[in-house]
Short mmCIF file of C-alpha atoms in Angstrom, two decimals:
data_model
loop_
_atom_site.label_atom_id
_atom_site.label_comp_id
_atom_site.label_asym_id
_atom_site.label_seq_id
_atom_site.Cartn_x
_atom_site.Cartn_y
_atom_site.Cartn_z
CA UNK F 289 42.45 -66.27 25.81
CA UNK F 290 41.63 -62.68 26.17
CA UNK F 291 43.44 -59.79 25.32
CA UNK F 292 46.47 -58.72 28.06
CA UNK F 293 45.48 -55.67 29.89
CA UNK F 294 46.67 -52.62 28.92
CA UNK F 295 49.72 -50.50 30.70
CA UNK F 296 49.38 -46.91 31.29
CA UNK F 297 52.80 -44.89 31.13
CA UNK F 298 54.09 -45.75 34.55
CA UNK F 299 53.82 -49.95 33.79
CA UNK F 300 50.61 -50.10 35.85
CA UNK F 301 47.74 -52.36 34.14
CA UNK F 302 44.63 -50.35 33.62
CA UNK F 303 41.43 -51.48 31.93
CA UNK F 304 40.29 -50.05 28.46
CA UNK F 305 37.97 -46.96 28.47
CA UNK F 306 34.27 -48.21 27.92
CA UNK F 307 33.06 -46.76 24.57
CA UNK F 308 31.62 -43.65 24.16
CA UNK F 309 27.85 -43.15 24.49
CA UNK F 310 25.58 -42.71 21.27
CA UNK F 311 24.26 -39.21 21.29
CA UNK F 312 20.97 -38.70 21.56
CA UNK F 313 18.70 -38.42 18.07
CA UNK F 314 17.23 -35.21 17.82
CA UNK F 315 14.83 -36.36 15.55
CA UNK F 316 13.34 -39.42 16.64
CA UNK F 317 11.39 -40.03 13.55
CA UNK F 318 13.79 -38.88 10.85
CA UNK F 319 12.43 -38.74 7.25
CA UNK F 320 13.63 -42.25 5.27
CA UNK F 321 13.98 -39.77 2.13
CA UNK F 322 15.62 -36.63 2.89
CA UNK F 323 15.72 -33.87 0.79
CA UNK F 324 19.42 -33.34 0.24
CA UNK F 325 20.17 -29.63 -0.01
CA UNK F 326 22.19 -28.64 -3.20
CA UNK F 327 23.45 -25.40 -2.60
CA UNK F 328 24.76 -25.75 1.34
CA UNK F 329 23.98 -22.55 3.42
CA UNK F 330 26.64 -21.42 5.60
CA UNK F 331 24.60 -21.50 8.27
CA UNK F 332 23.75 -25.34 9.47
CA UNK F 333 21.16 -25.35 11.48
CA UNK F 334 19.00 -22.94 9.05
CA UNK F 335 19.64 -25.42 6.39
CA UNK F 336 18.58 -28.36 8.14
CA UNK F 337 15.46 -26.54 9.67
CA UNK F 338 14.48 -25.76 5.55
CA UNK F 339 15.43 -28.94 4.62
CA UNK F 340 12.81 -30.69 7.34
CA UNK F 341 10.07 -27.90 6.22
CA UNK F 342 10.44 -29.12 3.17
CA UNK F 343 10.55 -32.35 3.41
CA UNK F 344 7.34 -32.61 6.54
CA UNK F 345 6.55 -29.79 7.79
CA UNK F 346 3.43 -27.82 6.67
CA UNK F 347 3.35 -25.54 3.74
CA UNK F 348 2.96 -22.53 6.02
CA UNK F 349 5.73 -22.93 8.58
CA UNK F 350 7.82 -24.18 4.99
CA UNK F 351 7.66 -20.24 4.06
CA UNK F 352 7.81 -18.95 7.44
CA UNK F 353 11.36 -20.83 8.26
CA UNK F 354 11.73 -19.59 4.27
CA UNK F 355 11.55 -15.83 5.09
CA UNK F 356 13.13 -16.42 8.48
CA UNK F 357 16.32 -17.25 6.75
CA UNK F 358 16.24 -14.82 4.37
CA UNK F 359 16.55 -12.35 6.82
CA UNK F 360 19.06 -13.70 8.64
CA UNK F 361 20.97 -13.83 5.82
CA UNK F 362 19.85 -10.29 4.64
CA UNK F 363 18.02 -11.40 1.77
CA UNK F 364 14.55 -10.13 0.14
CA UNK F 365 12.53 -12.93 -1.15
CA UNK F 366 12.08 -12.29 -4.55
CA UNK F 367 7.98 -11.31 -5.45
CA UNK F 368 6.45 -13.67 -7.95
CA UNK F 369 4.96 -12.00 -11.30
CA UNK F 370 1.07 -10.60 -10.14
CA UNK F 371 -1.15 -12.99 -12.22
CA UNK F 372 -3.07 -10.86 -15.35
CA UNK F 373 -6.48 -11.21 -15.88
CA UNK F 374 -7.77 -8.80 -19.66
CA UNK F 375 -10.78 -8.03 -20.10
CA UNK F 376 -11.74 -6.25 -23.23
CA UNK F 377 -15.59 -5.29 -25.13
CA UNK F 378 -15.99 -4.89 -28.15
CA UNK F 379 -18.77 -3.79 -30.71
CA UNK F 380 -19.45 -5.92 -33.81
CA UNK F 381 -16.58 -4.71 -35.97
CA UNK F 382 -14.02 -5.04 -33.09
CA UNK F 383 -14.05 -1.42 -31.73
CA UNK F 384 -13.41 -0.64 -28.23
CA UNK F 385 -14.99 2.93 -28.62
CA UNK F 386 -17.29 5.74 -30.44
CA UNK F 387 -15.66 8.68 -30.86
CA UNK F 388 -18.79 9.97 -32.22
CA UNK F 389 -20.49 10.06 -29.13
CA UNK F 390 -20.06 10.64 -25.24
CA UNK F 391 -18.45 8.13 -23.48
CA UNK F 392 -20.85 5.28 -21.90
CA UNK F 393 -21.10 1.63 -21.25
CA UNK F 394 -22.32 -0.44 -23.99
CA UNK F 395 -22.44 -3.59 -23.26
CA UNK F 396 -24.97 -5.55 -21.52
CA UNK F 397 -26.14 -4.83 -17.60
CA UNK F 398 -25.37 -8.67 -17.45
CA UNK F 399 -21.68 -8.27 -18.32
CA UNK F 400 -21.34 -5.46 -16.08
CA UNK F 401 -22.23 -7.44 -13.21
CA UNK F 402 -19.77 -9.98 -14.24
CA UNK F 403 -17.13 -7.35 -14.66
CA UNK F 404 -17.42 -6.31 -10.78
CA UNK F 405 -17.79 -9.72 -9.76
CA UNK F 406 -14.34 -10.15 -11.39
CA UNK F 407 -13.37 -6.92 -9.87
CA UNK F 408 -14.36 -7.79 -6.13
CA UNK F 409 -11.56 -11.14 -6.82
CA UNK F 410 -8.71 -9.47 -7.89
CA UNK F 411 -6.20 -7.15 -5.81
CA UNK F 412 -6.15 -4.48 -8.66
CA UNK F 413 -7.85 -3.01 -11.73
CA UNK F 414 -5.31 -1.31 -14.22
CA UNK F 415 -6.34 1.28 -16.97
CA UNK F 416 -4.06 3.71 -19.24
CA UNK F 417 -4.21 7.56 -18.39
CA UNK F 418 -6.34 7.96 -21.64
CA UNK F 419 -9.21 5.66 -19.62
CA UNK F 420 -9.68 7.67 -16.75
CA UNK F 421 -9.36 10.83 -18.49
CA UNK F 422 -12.12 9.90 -20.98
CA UNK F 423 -14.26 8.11 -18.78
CA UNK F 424 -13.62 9.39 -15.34
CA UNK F 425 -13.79 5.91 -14.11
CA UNK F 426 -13.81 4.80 -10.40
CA UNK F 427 -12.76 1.08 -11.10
CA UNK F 428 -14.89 -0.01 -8.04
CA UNK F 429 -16.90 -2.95 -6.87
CA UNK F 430 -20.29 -1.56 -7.15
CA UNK F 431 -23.01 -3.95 -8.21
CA UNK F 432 -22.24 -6.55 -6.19
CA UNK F 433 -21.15 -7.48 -2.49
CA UNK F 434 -17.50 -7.86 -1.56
CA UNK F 435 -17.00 -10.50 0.35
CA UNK F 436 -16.68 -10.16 3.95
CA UNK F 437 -13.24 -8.59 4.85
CA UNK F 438 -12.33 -8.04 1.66
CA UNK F 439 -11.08 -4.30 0.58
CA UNK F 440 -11.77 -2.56 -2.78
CA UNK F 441 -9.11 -3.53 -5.26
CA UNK F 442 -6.14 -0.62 -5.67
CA UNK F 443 -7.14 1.37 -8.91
CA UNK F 444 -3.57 0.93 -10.63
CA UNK F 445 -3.43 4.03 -13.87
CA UNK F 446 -0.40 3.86 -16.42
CA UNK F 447 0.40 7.00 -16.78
CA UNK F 448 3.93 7.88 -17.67
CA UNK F 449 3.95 11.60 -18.33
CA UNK F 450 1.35 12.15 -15.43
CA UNK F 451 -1.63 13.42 -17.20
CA UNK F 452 -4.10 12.29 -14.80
CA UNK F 453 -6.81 15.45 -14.52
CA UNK F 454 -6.23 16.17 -10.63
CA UNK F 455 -10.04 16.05 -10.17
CA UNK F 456 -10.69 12.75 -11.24
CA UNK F 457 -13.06 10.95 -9.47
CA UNK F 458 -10.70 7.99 -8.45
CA UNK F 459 -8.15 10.32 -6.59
CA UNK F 460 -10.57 11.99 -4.32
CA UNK F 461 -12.95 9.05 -3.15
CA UNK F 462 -10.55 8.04 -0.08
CA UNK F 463 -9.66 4.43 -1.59
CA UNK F 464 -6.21 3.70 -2.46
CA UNK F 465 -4.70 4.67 -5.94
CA UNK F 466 -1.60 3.58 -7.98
CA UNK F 467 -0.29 5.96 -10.67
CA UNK F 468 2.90 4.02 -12.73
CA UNK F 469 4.91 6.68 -13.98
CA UNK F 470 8.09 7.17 -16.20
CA UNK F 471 10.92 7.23 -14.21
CA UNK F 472 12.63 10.55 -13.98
CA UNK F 473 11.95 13.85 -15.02
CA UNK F 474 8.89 15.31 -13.57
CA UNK F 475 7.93 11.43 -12.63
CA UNK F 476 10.59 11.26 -10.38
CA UNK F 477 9.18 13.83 -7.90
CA UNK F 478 8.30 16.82 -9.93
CA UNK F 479 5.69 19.21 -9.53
CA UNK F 480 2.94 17.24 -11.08
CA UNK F 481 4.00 13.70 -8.90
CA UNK F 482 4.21 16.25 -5.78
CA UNK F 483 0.66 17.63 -6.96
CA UNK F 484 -1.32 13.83 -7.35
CA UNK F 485 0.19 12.04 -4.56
CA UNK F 486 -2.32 12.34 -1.22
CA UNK F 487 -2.66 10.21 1.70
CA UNK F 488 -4.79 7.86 -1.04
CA UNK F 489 -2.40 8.17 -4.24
CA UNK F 490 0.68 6.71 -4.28
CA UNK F 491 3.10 8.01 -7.50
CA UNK F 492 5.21 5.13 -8.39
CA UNK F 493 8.03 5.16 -10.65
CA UNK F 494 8.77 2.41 -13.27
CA UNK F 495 12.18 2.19 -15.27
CA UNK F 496 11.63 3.00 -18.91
CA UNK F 497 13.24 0.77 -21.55
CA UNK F 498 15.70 1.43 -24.36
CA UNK F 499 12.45 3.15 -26.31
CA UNK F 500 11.38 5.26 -23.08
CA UNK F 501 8.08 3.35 -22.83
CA UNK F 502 7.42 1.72 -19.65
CA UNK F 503 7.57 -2.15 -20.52
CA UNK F 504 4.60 -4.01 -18.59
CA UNK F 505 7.38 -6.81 -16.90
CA UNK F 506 8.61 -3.52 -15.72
CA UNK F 507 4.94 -2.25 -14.19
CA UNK F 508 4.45 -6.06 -12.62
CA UNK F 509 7.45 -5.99 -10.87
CA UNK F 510 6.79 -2.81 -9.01
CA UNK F 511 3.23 -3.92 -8.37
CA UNK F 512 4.20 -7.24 -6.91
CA UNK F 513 6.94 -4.79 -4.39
CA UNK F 514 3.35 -3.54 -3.62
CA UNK F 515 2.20 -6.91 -2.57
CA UNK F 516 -0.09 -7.26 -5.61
CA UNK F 517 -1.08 -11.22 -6.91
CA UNK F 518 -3.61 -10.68 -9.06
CA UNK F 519 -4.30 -7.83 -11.76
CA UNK F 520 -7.41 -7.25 -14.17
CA UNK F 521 -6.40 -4.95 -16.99
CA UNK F 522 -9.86 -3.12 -18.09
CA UNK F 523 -7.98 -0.94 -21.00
CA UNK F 524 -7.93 0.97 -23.01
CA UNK F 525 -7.02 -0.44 -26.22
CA UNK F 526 -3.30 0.34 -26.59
CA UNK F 527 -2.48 -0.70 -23.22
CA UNK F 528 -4.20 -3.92 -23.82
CA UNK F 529 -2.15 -4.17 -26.71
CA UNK F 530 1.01 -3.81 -24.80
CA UNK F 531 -0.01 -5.99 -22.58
CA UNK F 532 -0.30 -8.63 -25.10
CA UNK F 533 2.66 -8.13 -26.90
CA UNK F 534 4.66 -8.69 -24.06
CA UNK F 535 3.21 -11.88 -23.47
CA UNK F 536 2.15 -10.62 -19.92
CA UNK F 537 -1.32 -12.09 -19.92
CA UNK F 538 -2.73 -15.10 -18.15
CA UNK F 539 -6.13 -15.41 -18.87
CA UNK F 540 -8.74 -13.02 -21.56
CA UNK F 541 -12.46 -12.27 -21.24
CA UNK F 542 -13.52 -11.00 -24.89
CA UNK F 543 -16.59 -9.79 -24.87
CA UNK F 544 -18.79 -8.54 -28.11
CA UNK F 545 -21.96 -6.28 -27.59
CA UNK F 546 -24.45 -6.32 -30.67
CA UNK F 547 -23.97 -2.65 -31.04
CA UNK F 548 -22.27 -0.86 -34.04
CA UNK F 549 -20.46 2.15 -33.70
CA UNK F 550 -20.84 5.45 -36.37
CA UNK F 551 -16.80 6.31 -35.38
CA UNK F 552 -14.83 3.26 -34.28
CA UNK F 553 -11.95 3.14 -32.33
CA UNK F 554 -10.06 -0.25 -33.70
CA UNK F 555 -9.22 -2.28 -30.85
CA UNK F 556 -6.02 -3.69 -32.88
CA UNK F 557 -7.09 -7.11 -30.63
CA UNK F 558 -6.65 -9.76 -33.84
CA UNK F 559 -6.20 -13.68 -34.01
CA UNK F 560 -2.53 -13.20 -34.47
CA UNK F 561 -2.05 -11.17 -31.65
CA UNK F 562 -3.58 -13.84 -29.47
CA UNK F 563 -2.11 -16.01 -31.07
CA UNK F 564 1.51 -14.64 -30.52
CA UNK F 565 0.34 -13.70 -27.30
CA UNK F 566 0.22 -17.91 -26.71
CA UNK F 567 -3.74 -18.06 -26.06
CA UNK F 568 -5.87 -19.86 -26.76
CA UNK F 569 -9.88 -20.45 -26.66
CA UNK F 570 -11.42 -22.57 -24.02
CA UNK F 571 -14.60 -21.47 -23.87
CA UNK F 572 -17.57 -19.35 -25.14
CA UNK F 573 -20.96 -18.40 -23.62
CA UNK F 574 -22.91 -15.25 -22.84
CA UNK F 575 -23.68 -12.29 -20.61
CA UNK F 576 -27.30 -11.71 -21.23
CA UNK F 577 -27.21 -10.41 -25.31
CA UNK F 578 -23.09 -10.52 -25.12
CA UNK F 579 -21.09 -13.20 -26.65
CA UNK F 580 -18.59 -13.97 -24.19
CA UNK F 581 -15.21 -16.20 -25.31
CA UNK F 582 -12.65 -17.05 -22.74
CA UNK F 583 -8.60 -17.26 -23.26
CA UNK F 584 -5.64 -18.82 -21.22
CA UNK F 585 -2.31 -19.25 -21.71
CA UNK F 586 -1.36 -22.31 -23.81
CA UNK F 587 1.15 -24.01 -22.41
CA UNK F 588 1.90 -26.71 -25.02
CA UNK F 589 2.98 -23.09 -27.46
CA UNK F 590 4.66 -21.34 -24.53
CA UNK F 591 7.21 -24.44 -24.09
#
């Protein structure tokens, strides 16, 4: 009743091959939902290895097969936007300066512990050229700790002409400096760049748009190449402004001192430019005699 035995070519009966063997599982405990990968790399085994460290492995070895293949495939993983923090003062009529006096802190000693406490979290504090060469500003953590391990942030200065005064204080106190500048022209390695740069100043040159101003998803960009998450913009007032505009800003500490000045500088800092620039209130307290109002982005506006 079984089947006749087979024949080979010469008429002799032979048996039938035994089946091949099962190869062995390399993954004994294979996920029951796989993550199916929709845009198949030419390379198999990287593909597989991403899809597993997606779909079990650990966050960190995720990224570190991530940039792995990336390089094999001569790639640069693409830097994510730095995260902006603004922080802005103002005096009672919504002035961020008195042009009738010398320049000098006037809010609260409360809110200038806050402010370096901020400072000592972030990676960099960014100011306009017209900051540091009115206030000569360090941008340092100074009134409280840093945390253990944990450098001074990198003073970041907008400055696209380079008009930074050579002796200001931040480019001679051996911490590390950013200056953005426009580039080309003298910004692209001219006398002045050649003249600011050190072993502690990097020049840096940004594109310039259509208008030749450097646009601030321009000055993120670079400062992400720089390995740069998280920014707090400390002024002045028109490069808050442009920050704003641009809809570059995360989160906004507004802070009002109960001081009025004889020669105000406007801030230009209205409801409908927080508005446009989709944030919105969440909360409001104080820093010693300073009312204190915090902004994020609103979500619900931005979609």
């Amino acid at each position: 009743g079984g089947q006749p035995p087979q024949r080979d070519l010469r008429g002799a009966a032979s048996t039938p091959p035994p089946p091949p063997k099962p190869k062995p599982n390399p993954n004994p405990n294979p996920d029951p939902n796989p993550i199916p990968d929709p845009n198949p790399h030419p390379n198999p085994t990287l593909t597989t290895s991403l899809i597993m460290a997606r779909g079990r492995a650990p966050l960190a070895l995720g990224l570190g097969l991530l940039l792995l293949a990336c390089g094999a495939a001569g790639l640069k993983p693409a830097h994510t936007r730095p995260r902006v923090l603004l922080k802005v003062a103002l005096d009672l009529q919504g002035a961020v300066d008195d042009l009738s006096a010398e320049a000098k802190r006037f809010t609260c000693a409360a809110s200038l512990d806050k402010v370096h406490e901020i400072r000592a979290e972030v990676d960099a504090v960014l100011v306009g050229v017209g900051t540091v060469a009115r206030d000569d500003c360090t941008l340092t953590v100074r009134r409280v700790p840093l945390p253990p391990g944990r450098p001074q942030p990198v003073r970041v200065v907008v400055d696209p002409g380079l008009r930074t005064p050579p002796d200001s204080k931040l480019l001679h106190d051996g911490l590390k400096t950013l200056l953005l500048c426009r580039d080309g022209g003298d910004g692209g390695g001219g006398e002045r760049a050649a003249a600011l740069a050190s072993e502690q100043t990097a020049v840096v040159p940004v594109a310039a748009g259509a208008d030749g101003a450097m646009a601030p998803e321009a000055m993120l960009a670079a400062l992400a190449d720089e390995g740069i998450e998280r920014i707090l913009v400390e002024g002045g007032p028109s490069t808050a402004l442009r920050f704003l505009r641009a809809r570059c800003v995360d989160e906004m500490i507004l802070v009002r001192a109960p001081v009025t000045f004889a020669d105000p500088v406007p801030s230009g800092i209205t409801d409908d430019v927080i508005r446009e620039a989709r944030l919105a209130a969440t909360r409001s307290l104080q820093w010693g005699v300073d009312d204190v109002t915090y902004y994020h982005r609103d979500d619900d506006a931005a979609s």
